[in-house]
Amino acid sequence: MPIDWDKARTLAYEAGRAAAGPAEHVALAGADGRTLAEPLVALADLPAFPTSSIDGWAVRGEAPWRPIGRVLAGSTPPPLTEDGTCVEIATGAMVPSGAAALVRVEESARDAEGRVSGTPRPQPEWRLAGDEARRGEELLPAGTPVDPAVLGMAATCGYDTIPVRPQPRAALLVFGDELLTSGPPGEGRVRDSLSPLVPAWLRRYGATVDSGAVLGPVRDTLEAHLEAIRHGLAVADVVCTTGGTMHGPVDHLHPALSTLDAEYVVNTVAVRPGFPMLLARVAGPDGRPRFLAGLPGNPQSAVIALVSLVAPLLAGLHGRDLPALPRVELAAPVPGRGGFTHLALAALDADGRRATPVGHAGSSMLRGLARAHGFVVVRPDRQAAAGELVSFLPLPLSPGERP
Ligand SMILES: Nc1nc2c(c(=O)[nH]1)N[C@H]1C(S)=C(S)[C@@H](COP(=O)(O)OP(=O)(O)OC[C@H]3O[C@@H](n4cnc5c(N)ncnc54)[C@H](O)[C@@H]3O)O[C@H]1N2
Ligand code: MOO
């Protein structure tokens, strides 16, 4: 029995979460795109010392002040001990103890003897130690995706390496004797559109896909399928296959999974298109679980399996949360698909709030997909009217794509 689409997403996510690898310490420069395996904790007060926000004078007592030195960023200055004295100070320098105020250089004047006068601004011109964070304070929880801002913050508070989850490795095996790998389709043969598409989107979900991990077309025999799957399981944590998910004369995926003692996490999903999709767990050579995601052969159905099962699986393997689905307003009605969830390709307007279904959305087509931002979700036994708020499952687009 096909299972509910939401349930399938959750099962895929939980299977990944349970199999997430142990923390590894990675140098900051190589950690973009990973996920924190432990909370990020401030290793020092931030700032670590009272820090001047201006170029000017650190003064003590009443004006005029006699300059007795200069403090640049990068050193610990001696204290200011005498009223009526000051030191020249640079932005970012440590404010000497004993200083009562800072005066901006452009708001100061010097007399013939070189003495400084001026009026400090009412609000302090330096940042106190611990203003931003206290040593030991949790700044970000485990499970936070590491992005450039997180890397910068980790460096600011003293990290050289950070504890992150291993990056899941993915493979793609393309099944189908009818597939051409170059030139236009014809004479009963179609061009393999999934070898270029699937690895690129797997990478956007944070998986690595080595060039040796993309195989195909794999011959339509059980032996060839088994050999390819064993290769995939040896080099990847997540092996995606395309085609052969049904029970046609040359569909060998289910028999291959049975030979490998695979355990289904999900075996068919109540969603259209894409219902024959599956996710199975197989023991890897090292005893840790590996996964096989069976994407249906129809190209749009393969993408739906990718966004429905593989994306949550990878989020779990990364140690991240299952992404919540935003809500959008429908610009036009979308029919239901009986007891199945309907995922309908749609393009978002410029502010991302309204979704318009796109044409050429058949499961064997990619033309609509190439113009869409994702899928609107019409739940089982429902249809969606224009103006209705529905969930939206985004494609893994990068900023600037589909402007
Ligand atoms: N008796 C039934 N037959 C089918 C049903 C059904 O319910 N009963 N469901 C259909 C649906 S829905 C789908 S989806 C497909 C899924 O089939 P498979 O996963 O076994 O895929 P294939 O039969 O190998 O291929 C289906 C279709 O996709 C084309 N294809 C395959 N790989 C690629 C590729 N890499 N690039 C481009 N196109 C590809 C292939 O040529 C076929 O046209 O089953 C239906 N049948
Ligand atoms: O479910 Mo098929 O995947 O509709 O094309």
Short mmCIF file of C-alpha atoms and ligand atoms in Angstrom, two decimals:
data_model
loop_
_atom_site.label_atom_id
_atom_site.label_comp_id
_atom_site.label_asym_id
_atom_site.label_seq_id
_atom_site.Cartn_x
_atom_site.Cartn_y
_atom_site.Cartn_z
CA MET A 1 0.00 0.00 0.00
CA PRO A 2 1.40 3.42 -0.91
CA ILE A 3 1.94 5.47 2.24
CA ASP A 4 0.90 9.04 2.87
CA TRP A 5 3.31 11.58 1.35
CA ASP A 6 3.90 13.56 4.58
CA LYS A 7 4.50 10.32 6.44
CA ALA A 8 6.99 9.21 3.75
CA ARG A 9 8.94 12.47 4.11
CA THR A 10 9.08 12.02 7.87
CA LEU A 11 10.16 8.37 7.63
CA ALA A 12 12.94 9.28 5.18
CA TYR A 13 14.10 12.08 7.46
CA GLU A 14 14.08 9.92 10.59
CA ALA A 15 15.98 7.13 8.83
CA GLY A 16 18.66 9.64 7.88
CA ARG A 17 18.74 11.23 11.33
CA ALA A 18 19.26 7.85 12.98
CA ALA A 19 22.18 7.12 10.63
CA ALA A 20 23.91 10.52 10.85
CA GLY A 21 27.66 10.01 11.22
CA PRO A 22 29.73 11.04 14.26
CA ALA A 23 31.14 14.57 14.68
CA GLU A 24 34.37 15.36 12.88
CA HIS A 25 36.52 18.44 13.40
CA VAL A 26 36.96 20.37 10.16
CA ALA A 27 39.07 23.50 9.55
CA LEU A 28 36.88 26.58 9.11
CA ALA A 29 37.89 27.06 5.47
CA GLY A 30 36.49 23.61 4.60
CA ALA A 31 33.34 23.64 6.71
CA ASP A 32 30.94 25.71 4.57
CA GLY A 33 27.74 23.72 3.94
CA ARG A 34 28.27 21.31 6.82
CA THR A 35 26.14 21.17 9.97
CA LEU A 36 27.20 21.84 13.57
CA ALA A 37 27.40 18.54 15.45
CA GLU A 38 27.72 20.37 18.78
CA PRO A 39 26.59 23.81 19.95
CA LEU A 40 28.90 26.69 19.03
CA VAL A 41 30.05 28.17 22.34
CA ALA A 42 31.98 31.43 22.77
CA LEU A 43 35.58 30.50 23.66
CA ALA A 44 36.23 34.04 24.98
CA ASP A 45 34.27 37.14 25.87
CA LEU A 46 33.23 39.06 22.73
CA PRO A 47 34.77 41.50 22.48
CA ALA A 48 37.56 39.99 24.55
CA PHE A 49 38.64 43.42 25.89
CA PRO A 50 37.16 46.94 26.03
CA THR A 51 37.52 48.07 22.43
CA SER A 52 37.55 51.57 21.00
CA SER A 53 34.94 52.16 18.25
CA ILE A 54 36.64 55.35 17.05
CA ASP A 55 39.93 57.02 16.13
CA GLY A 56 40.56 59.75 18.71
CA TRP A 57 41.63 60.21 22.30
CA ALA A 58 41.15 58.16 25.48
CA VAL A 59 40.98 60.77 28.22
CA ARG A 60 41.07 60.93 32.02
CA GLY A 61 39.81 63.79 34.20
CA GLU A 62 38.83 67.24 32.93
CA ALA A 63 39.96 68.85 29.65
CA PRO A 64 42.46 69.94 28.46
CA TRP A 65 44.33 66.66 28.38
CA ARG A 66 48.07 66.20 27.88
CA PRO A 67 48.84 63.39 25.40
CA ILE A 68 51.21 60.84 26.94
CA GLY A 69 51.24 58.12 24.31
CA ARG A 70 49.48 56.23 21.59
CA VAL A 71 47.50 52.94 21.61
CA LEU A 72 47.13 51.02 18.39
CA ALA A 73 44.98 47.94 17.78
CA GLY A 74 46.79 44.75 18.73
CA SER A 75 48.43 45.49 22.06
CA THR A 76 47.67 45.87 25.76
CA PRO A 77 48.13 49.52 26.79
CA PRO A 78 49.44 50.66 30.19
CA PRO A 79 46.73 52.19 32.43
CA LEU A 80 45.94 55.92 32.37
CA THR A 81 46.76 56.91 35.93
CA GLU A 82 46.76 60.71 35.98
CA ASP A 83 43.81 63.09 35.60
CA GLY A 84 44.35 65.60 32.77
CA THR A 85 46.16 63.11 30.54
CA CYS A 86 45.11 61.23 27.42
CA VAL A 87 46.45 58.77 24.86
CA GLU A 88 45.84 58.77 21.15
CA ILE A 89 43.73 55.70 20.32
CA ALA A 90 42.87 53.85 17.12
CA THR A 91 39.61 52.09 16.24
CA GLY A 92 39.82 48.50 17.50
CA ALA A 93 42.49 49.26 20.09
CA MET A 94 42.10 48.18 23.71
CA VAL A 95 40.91 51.06 25.88
CA PRO A 96 43.43 51.60 28.71
CA SER A 97 42.09 51.10 32.21
CA GLY A 98 41.58 54.44 33.94
CA ALA A 99 40.18 56.08 30.78
CA ALA A 100 36.92 57.89 31.52
CA ALA A 101 35.81 58.73 27.96
CA LEU A 102 36.79 58.70 24.30
CA VAL A 103 36.76 61.80 22.10
CA ARG A 104 36.64 61.58 18.30
CA VAL A 105 39.65 63.11 16.55
CA GLU A 106 37.39 65.27 14.36
CA GLU A 107 35.59 66.54 17.45
CA SER A 108 38.79 67.51 19.27
CA ALA A 109 41.16 70.48 19.11
CA ARG A 110 44.77 70.99 20.19
CA ASP A 111 46.22 74.16 21.71
CA ALA A 112 49.69 75.61 21.12
CA GLU A 113 51.18 73.25 23.76
CA GLY A 114 49.60 70.29 22.03
CA ARG A 115 46.99 69.73 24.74
CA VAL A 116 43.72 68.18 23.62
CA SER A 117 40.22 69.42 24.35
CA GLY A 118 36.77 68.35 23.20
CA THR A 119 33.46 67.01 24.46
CA PRO A 120 32.90 63.25 24.63
CA ARG A 121 29.60 62.12 23.10
CA PRO A 122 26.94 61.16 25.63
CA GLN A 123 26.84 57.52 24.54
CA PRO A 124 30.08 55.54 25.16
CA GLU A 125 32.36 55.20 22.14
CA TRP A 126 33.73 51.79 23.13
CA ARG A 127 32.39 48.30 23.36
CA LEU A 128 32.66 46.62 26.74
CA ALA A 129 34.20 43.14 27.08
CA GLY A 130 31.40 40.57 26.76
CA ASP A 131 28.99 43.04 25.08
CA GLU A 132 28.20 40.58 22.29
CA ALA A 133 28.74 37.29 24.14
CA ARG A 134 30.12 35.93 27.37
CA ARG A 135 32.76 33.23 27.41
CA GLY A 136 30.95 29.86 27.55
CA GLU A 137 27.67 31.25 26.19
CA GLU A 138 25.91 29.12 23.53
CA LEU A 139 25.78 31.09 20.30
CA LEU A 140 24.22 28.53 17.96
CA PRO A 141 22.68 25.11 18.67
CA ALA A 142 23.81 21.77 17.25
CA GLY A 143 22.07 21.17 13.94
CA THR A 144 22.73 24.67 12.62
CA PRO A 145 23.73 24.67 8.94
CA VAL A 146 27.20 26.16 8.57
CA ASP A 147 27.24 29.14 6.21
CA PRO A 148 29.70 32.00 5.70
CA ALA A 149 28.24 34.00 8.62
CA VAL A 150 28.61 31.00 10.96
CA LEU A 151 32.22 30.51 9.80
CA GLY A 152 32.98 34.16 10.51
CA MET A 153 31.42 33.94 13.94
CA ALA A 154 33.31 30.75 14.78
CA ALA A 155 36.57 32.48 13.86
CA THR A 156 35.63 35.60 15.86
CA CYS A 157 35.18 33.61 19.02
CA GLY A 158 38.33 31.57 18.66
CA TYR A 159 37.72 28.35 16.72
CA ASP A 160 40.28 26.93 14.27
CA THR A 161 38.15 23.86 13.56
CA ILE A 162 34.48 23.18 14.27
CA PRO A 163 32.68 19.92 15.05
CA VAL A 164 30.45 19.09 12.10
CA ARG A 165 28.61 16.09 10.69
CA PRO A 166 30.25 14.15 7.86
CA GLN A 167 29.09 15.18 4.40
CA PRO A 168 26.86 12.44 2.95
CA ARG A 169 28.25 10.83 -0.19
CA ALA A 170 25.78 10.07 -2.96
CA ALA A 171 25.87 7.94 -6.09
CA LEU A 172 23.59 7.71 -9.11
CA LEU A 173 22.86 4.56 -11.11
CA VAL A 174 20.78 5.07 -14.23
CA PHE A 175 18.85 2.03 -15.48
CA GLY A 176 17.39 1.63 -18.96
CA ASP A 177 18.59 0.03 -22.20
CA GLU A 178 16.52 2.57 -24.16
CA LEU A 179 18.66 5.50 -23.01
CA LEU A 180 20.99 7.50 -25.22
CA THR A 181 23.87 9.41 -23.67
CA SER A 182 24.38 11.86 -26.52
CA GLY A 183 22.55 13.35 -29.48
CA PRO A 184 18.82 13.77 -30.12
CA PRO A 185 16.23 11.08 -29.30
CA GLY A 186 14.49 8.93 -31.94
CA GLU A 187 13.87 5.42 -33.20
CA GLY A 188 12.40 4.33 -29.85
CA ARG A 189 15.26 5.69 -27.81
CA VAL A 190 15.20 8.62 -25.39
CA ARG A 191 18.00 10.76 -24.11
CA ASP A 192 19.08 10.11 -20.51
CA SER A 193 18.10 13.39 -18.85
CA LEU A 194 18.70 12.23 -15.29
CA SER A 195 22.50 11.74 -15.27
CA PRO A 196 23.04 15.48 -15.73
CA LEU A 197 20.14 16.53 -13.49
CA VAL A 198 20.23 14.32 -10.39
CA PRO A 199 23.91 14.71 -9.31
CA ALA A 200 23.69 18.49 -9.67
CA TRP A 201 20.69 18.68 -7.36
CA LEU A 202 22.15 16.13 -4.95
CA ARG A 203 25.12 18.47 -4.54
CA ARG A 204 22.77 21.35 -3.80
CA TYR A 205 21.29 19.27 -1.01
CA GLY A 206 24.79 19.08 0.45
CA ALA A 207 25.88 15.63 -0.75
CA THR A 208 29.14 14.92 -2.55
CA VAL A 209 28.86 13.03 -5.83
CA ASP A 210 32.20 11.80 -7.18
CA SER A 211 32.52 11.33 -10.93
CA GLY A 212 33.11 7.60 -10.36
CA ALA A 213 29.82 7.43 -8.46
CA VAL A 214 27.63 8.13 -11.52
CA LEU A 215 27.06 4.99 -13.60
CA GLY A 216 24.84 4.25 -16.52
CA PRO A 217 22.98 3.33 -18.47
CA VAL A 218 23.24 0.09 -16.51
CA ARG A 219 22.14 -2.90 -18.58
CA ASP A 220 18.63 -4.22 -17.95
CA THR A 221 19.67 -7.48 -16.29
CA LEU A 222 19.50 -8.43 -12.63
CA GLU A 223 23.23 -9.21 -12.59
CA ALA A 224 24.16 -5.81 -14.01
CA HIS A 225 21.84 -4.10 -11.50
CA LEU A 226 23.37 -6.00 -8.58
CA GLU A 227 26.90 -5.23 -9.68
CA ALA A 228 26.11 -1.52 -10.07
CA ILE A 229 24.29 -1.30 -6.73
CA ARG A 230 27.16 -3.07 -4.92
CA HIS A 231 29.56 -0.56 -6.44
CA GLY A 232 27.29 2.30 -5.37
CA LEU A 233 27.04 1.00 -1.81
CA ALA A 234 30.84 0.74 -1.61
CA VAL A 235 31.39 4.39 -2.56
CA ALA A 236 28.32 6.20 -1.22
CA ASP A 237 26.00 6.53 1.76
CA VAL A 238 23.00 7.22 -0.48
CA VAL A 239 22.65 5.39 -3.78
CA CYS A 240 20.00 6.85 -6.07
CA THR A 241 18.75 4.74 -8.93
CA THR A 242 16.47 5.82 -11.75
CA GLY A 243 13.93 3.63 -13.53
CA GLY A 244 12.92 0.07 -12.93
CA THR A 245 10.82 0.84 -9.85
CA MET A 246 7.72 -0.87 -11.28
CA HIS A 247 7.24 -4.51 -12.02
CA GLY A 248 7.69 -4.57 -15.81
CA PRO A 249 9.60 -7.30 -17.67
CA VAL A 250 12.95 -5.51 -17.27
CA ASP A 251 12.34 -3.79 -13.90
CA HIS A 252 14.97 -5.41 -11.68
CA LEU A 253 15.16 -3.04 -8.75
CA HIS A 254 12.87 -4.86 -6.31
CA PRO A 255 14.43 -8.29 -7.03
CA ALA A 256 17.89 -6.71 -6.55
CA LEU A 257 16.86 -5.22 -3.21
CA SER A 258 15.54 -8.57 -2.09
CA THR A 259 18.85 -10.27 -3.06
CA LEU A 260 20.71 -7.64 -1.01
CA ASP A 261 18.45 -8.18 2.07
CA ALA A 262 17.45 -4.54 1.93
CA GLU A 263 14.81 -3.28 4.33
CA TYR A 264 12.20 -0.85 2.92
CA VAL A 265 11.87 2.45 4.74
CA VAL A 266 9.26 3.51 2.19
CA ASN A 267 7.87 1.33 -0.59
CA THR A 268 5.61 3.43 -2.85
CA VAL A 269 4.03 6.73 -1.82
CA ALA A 270 0.48 8.03 -2.25
CA VAL A 271 1.61 10.92 -4.41
CA ARG A 272 1.13 11.85 -8.06
CA PRO A 273 3.29 11.92 -10.02
CA GLY A 274 5.95 9.61 -8.67
CA PHE A 275 4.13 7.00 -6.62
CA PRO A 276 6.51 4.03 -7.37
CA MET A 277 9.36 5.80 -5.49
CA LEU A 278 11.05 3.89 -2.71
CA LEU A 279 13.71 4.17 -0.03
CA ALA A 280 15.51 1.15 1.38
CA ARG A 281 18.18 0.62 4.01
CA VAL A 282 21.05 -1.77 3.28
CA ALA A 283 23.96 -2.70 5.54
CA GLY A 284 27.18 -1.16 4.25
CA PRO A 285 30.53 -2.97 4.08
CA ASP A 286 31.52 -1.31 7.41
CA GLY A 287 28.25 -2.27 9.15
CA ARG A 288 26.89 1.30 9.04
CA PRO A 289 23.62 1.66 7.16
CA ARG A 290 23.54 2.78 3.56
CA PHE A 291 20.45 3.88 1.68
CA LEU A 292 19.07 3.19 -1.73
CA ALA A 293 16.54 5.64 -3.14
CA GLY A 294 14.64 4.27 -6.11
CA LEU A 295 13.56 7.18 -8.29
CA PRO A 296 10.93 6.32 -10.95
CA GLY A 297 12.07 6.50 -14.56
CA ASN A 298 9.69 9.23 -15.69
CA PRO A 299 11.95 12.27 -15.32
CA GLN A 300 9.62 14.56 -13.39
CA SER A 301 8.66 11.63 -11.15
CA ALA A 302 12.35 11.07 -10.47
CA VAL A 303 12.66 14.71 -9.37
CA ILE A 304 9.60 14.35 -7.14
CA ALA A 305 11.19 11.35 -5.46
CA LEU A 306 14.36 13.38 -5.02
CA VAL A 307 12.59 16.28 -3.30
CA SER A 308 10.18 14.03 -1.36
CA LEU A 309 12.50 11.30 -0.05
CA VAL A 310 16.16 12.06 -0.80
CA ALA A 311 16.09 15.68 0.42
CA PRO A 312 14.68 14.74 3.87
CA LEU A 313 17.05 11.75 4.06
CA LEU A 314 20.04 14.01 3.41
CA ALA A 315 18.77 16.60 5.92
CA GLY A 316 18.69 13.81 8.50
CA LEU A 317 22.15 12.50 7.57
CA HIS A 318 23.45 16.06 7.89
CA GLY A 319 21.97 16.28 11.40
CA ARG A 320 19.67 19.13 10.36
CA ASP A 321 15.98 19.70 10.97
CA LEU A 322 13.43 18.55 8.43
CA PRO A 323 12.75 21.74 6.44
CA ALA A 324 9.29 23.14 7.14
CA LEU A 325 7.23 23.84 4.04
CA PRO A 326 6.32 27.49 3.48
CA ARG A 327 2.74 28.43 2.60
CA VAL A 328 1.92 30.24 -0.61
CA GLU A 329 -1.26 31.59 -2.16
CA LEU A 330 -2.46 29.88 -5.33
CA ALA A 331 -3.01 32.12 -8.35
CA ALA A 332 -5.13 29.48 -10.13
CA PRO A 333 -7.03 26.34 -9.08
CA VAL A 334 -5.22 22.99 -8.94
CA PRO A 335 -7.17 19.72 -9.18
CA GLY A 336 -6.74 16.95 -6.63
CA ARG A 337 -5.58 13.42 -7.42
CA GLY A 338 -8.13 11.36 -5.49
CA GLY A 339 -6.68 9.70 -2.42
CA PHE A 340 -3.14 10.73 -3.42
CA THR A 341 -1.28 13.95 -2.68
CA HIS A 342 -0.86 16.01 -5.86
CA LEU A 343 2.47 17.79 -6.33
CA ALA A 344 1.89 20.40 -9.03
CA LEU A 345 4.77 22.33 -10.58
CA ALA A 346 4.42 26.05 -9.96
CA ALA A 347 6.34 29.28 -10.43
CA LEU A 348 6.47 31.87 -7.67
CA ASP A 349 5.98 35.57 -8.23
CA ALA A 350 8.77 38.03 -7.42
CA ASP A 351 8.03 38.25 -3.70
CA GLY A 352 7.62 34.48 -3.37
CA ARG A 353 4.09 34.61 -1.99
CA ARG A 354 1.93 33.59 -4.94
CA ALA A 355 2.31 30.40 -6.95
CA THR A 356 1.09 29.91 -10.52
CA PRO A 357 0.90 26.36 -11.88
CA VAL A 358 3.08 25.94 -14.98
CA GLY A 359 2.18 24.03 -18.14
CA HIS A 360 3.98 21.00 -19.58
CA ALA A 361 3.83 19.35 -16.19
CA GLY A 362 3.40 15.72 -17.28
CA SER A 363 5.51 13.19 -15.41
CA SER A 364 7.56 12.38 -18.52
CA MET A 365 8.26 16.08 -19.19
CA LEU A 366 10.93 18.45 -17.92
CA ARG A 367 9.80 21.62 -19.71
CA GLY A 368 7.54 22.79 -16.86
CA LEU A 369 10.17 21.86 -14.28
CA ALA A 370 12.71 24.14 -15.94
CA ARG A 371 10.41 27.13 -15.31
CA ALA A 372 9.12 26.21 -11.85
CA HIS A 373 10.37 27.10 -8.37
CA GLY A 374 8.86 23.98 -6.82
CA PHE A 375 5.63 22.14 -6.23
CA VAL A 376 2.38 23.18 -4.62
CA VAL A 377 1.04 20.45 -2.38
CA VAL A 378 -2.62 19.48 -2.76
CA ARG A 379 -3.51 17.02 -0.02
CA PRO A 380 -5.41 13.75 -0.64
CA ASP A 381 -9.15 14.06 -1.34
CA ARG A 382 -8.83 17.81 -1.78
CA GLN A 383 -8.61 20.27 -4.62
CA ALA A 384 -7.21 23.75 -4.27
CA ALA A 385 -9.04 26.89 -5.34
CA ALA A 386 -7.50 30.14 -6.57
CA GLY A 387 -6.62 32.29 -3.54
CA GLU A 388 -6.21 29.28 -1.24
CA LEU A 389 -3.10 28.94 0.95
CA VAL A 390 -1.20 25.72 0.25
CA SER A 391 2.15 24.22 1.26
CA PHE A 392 5.03 24.69 -1.17
CA LEU A 393 7.88 22.23 -1.68
CA PRO A 394 10.79 24.20 -3.16
CA LEU A 395 13.33 22.92 -5.67
CA PRO A 396 16.94 23.35 -4.51
CA LEU A 397 17.55 26.48 -6.59
CA SER A 398 20.50 28.77 -5.97
CA PRO A 399 20.08 32.53 -5.56
CA GLY A 400 19.64 34.20 -8.93
CA GLU A 401 18.11 31.19 -10.65
CA ARG A 402 14.54 31.62 -11.99
CA PRO A 403 14.60 35.40 -11.42
N1 LIG B 1 1.17 -1.31 -15.43
C1 LIG B 1 1.60 -0.14 -14.95
N2 LIG B 1 2.61 0.45 -15.58
C2 LIG B 1 3.07 1.62 -15.13
C3 LIG B 1 2.49 2.23 -14.00
C4 LIG B 1 1.42 1.57 -13.36
O1 LIG B 1 0.86 2.04 -12.36
N3 LIG B 1 1.04 0.37 -13.88
N4 LIG B 1 2.98 3.42 -13.54
C5 LIG B 1 3.70 4.24 -14.46
C6 LIG B 1 4.39 5.26 -13.71
S1 LIG B 1 3.41 6.38 -12.91
C7 LIG B 1 5.73 5.40 -13.70
S2 LIG B 1 6.47 6.75 -12.98
C8 LIG B 1 6.59 4.46 -14.36
C9 LIG B 1 7.74 4.10 -13.44
O2 LIG B 1 8.46 3.18 -14.06
P1 LIG B 1 9.93 2.73 -13.73
O3 LIG B 1 10.47 3.42 -12.54
O4 LIG B 1 9.93 1.27 -13.69
O5 LIG B 1 10.72 3.36 -14.95
P2 LIG B 1 10.97 2.81 -16.40
O6 LIG B 1 9.87 1.89 -16.83
O7 LIG B 1 12.34 2.32 -16.48
O8 LIG B 1 10.85 4.15 -17.21
C10 LIG B 1 9.67 4.90 -17.26
C11 LIG B 1 9.80 5.98 -18.35
O9 LIG B 1 10.83 6.85 -18.05
C12 LIG B 1 11.82 6.91 -19.08
N5 LIG B 1 13.14 7.03 -18.47
C13 LIG B 1 13.71 6.16 -17.65
N6 LIG B 1 14.94 6.60 -17.29
C14 LIG B 1 15.12 7.77 -17.89
C15 LIG B 1 16.20 8.70 -17.94
N7 LIG B 1 17.34 8.49 -17.24
N8 LIG B 1 16.07 9.81 -18.69
C16 LIG B 1 14.92 10.00 -19.41
N9 LIG B 1 13.87 9.17 -19.41
C17 LIG B 1 13.98 8.06 -18.66
C18 LIG B 1 11.66 5.59 -19.77
O10 LIG B 1 12.15 5.63 -21.08
C19 LIG B 1 10.16 5.40 -19.70
O11 LIG B 1 9.52 6.15 -20.70
O12 LIG B 1 5.89 3.29 -14.67
C20 LIG B 1 4.65 3.51 -15.36
N10 LIG B 1 4.12 2.22 -15.76
O1 MOO B 2 3.90 8.26 -10.82
MO1 MOO B 2 4.47 8.20 -12.39
O2 MOO B 2 5.74 8.56 -11.44
O3 MOO B 2 3.09 9.35 -12.44
O4 MOO B 2 4.91 9.20 -13.64
#
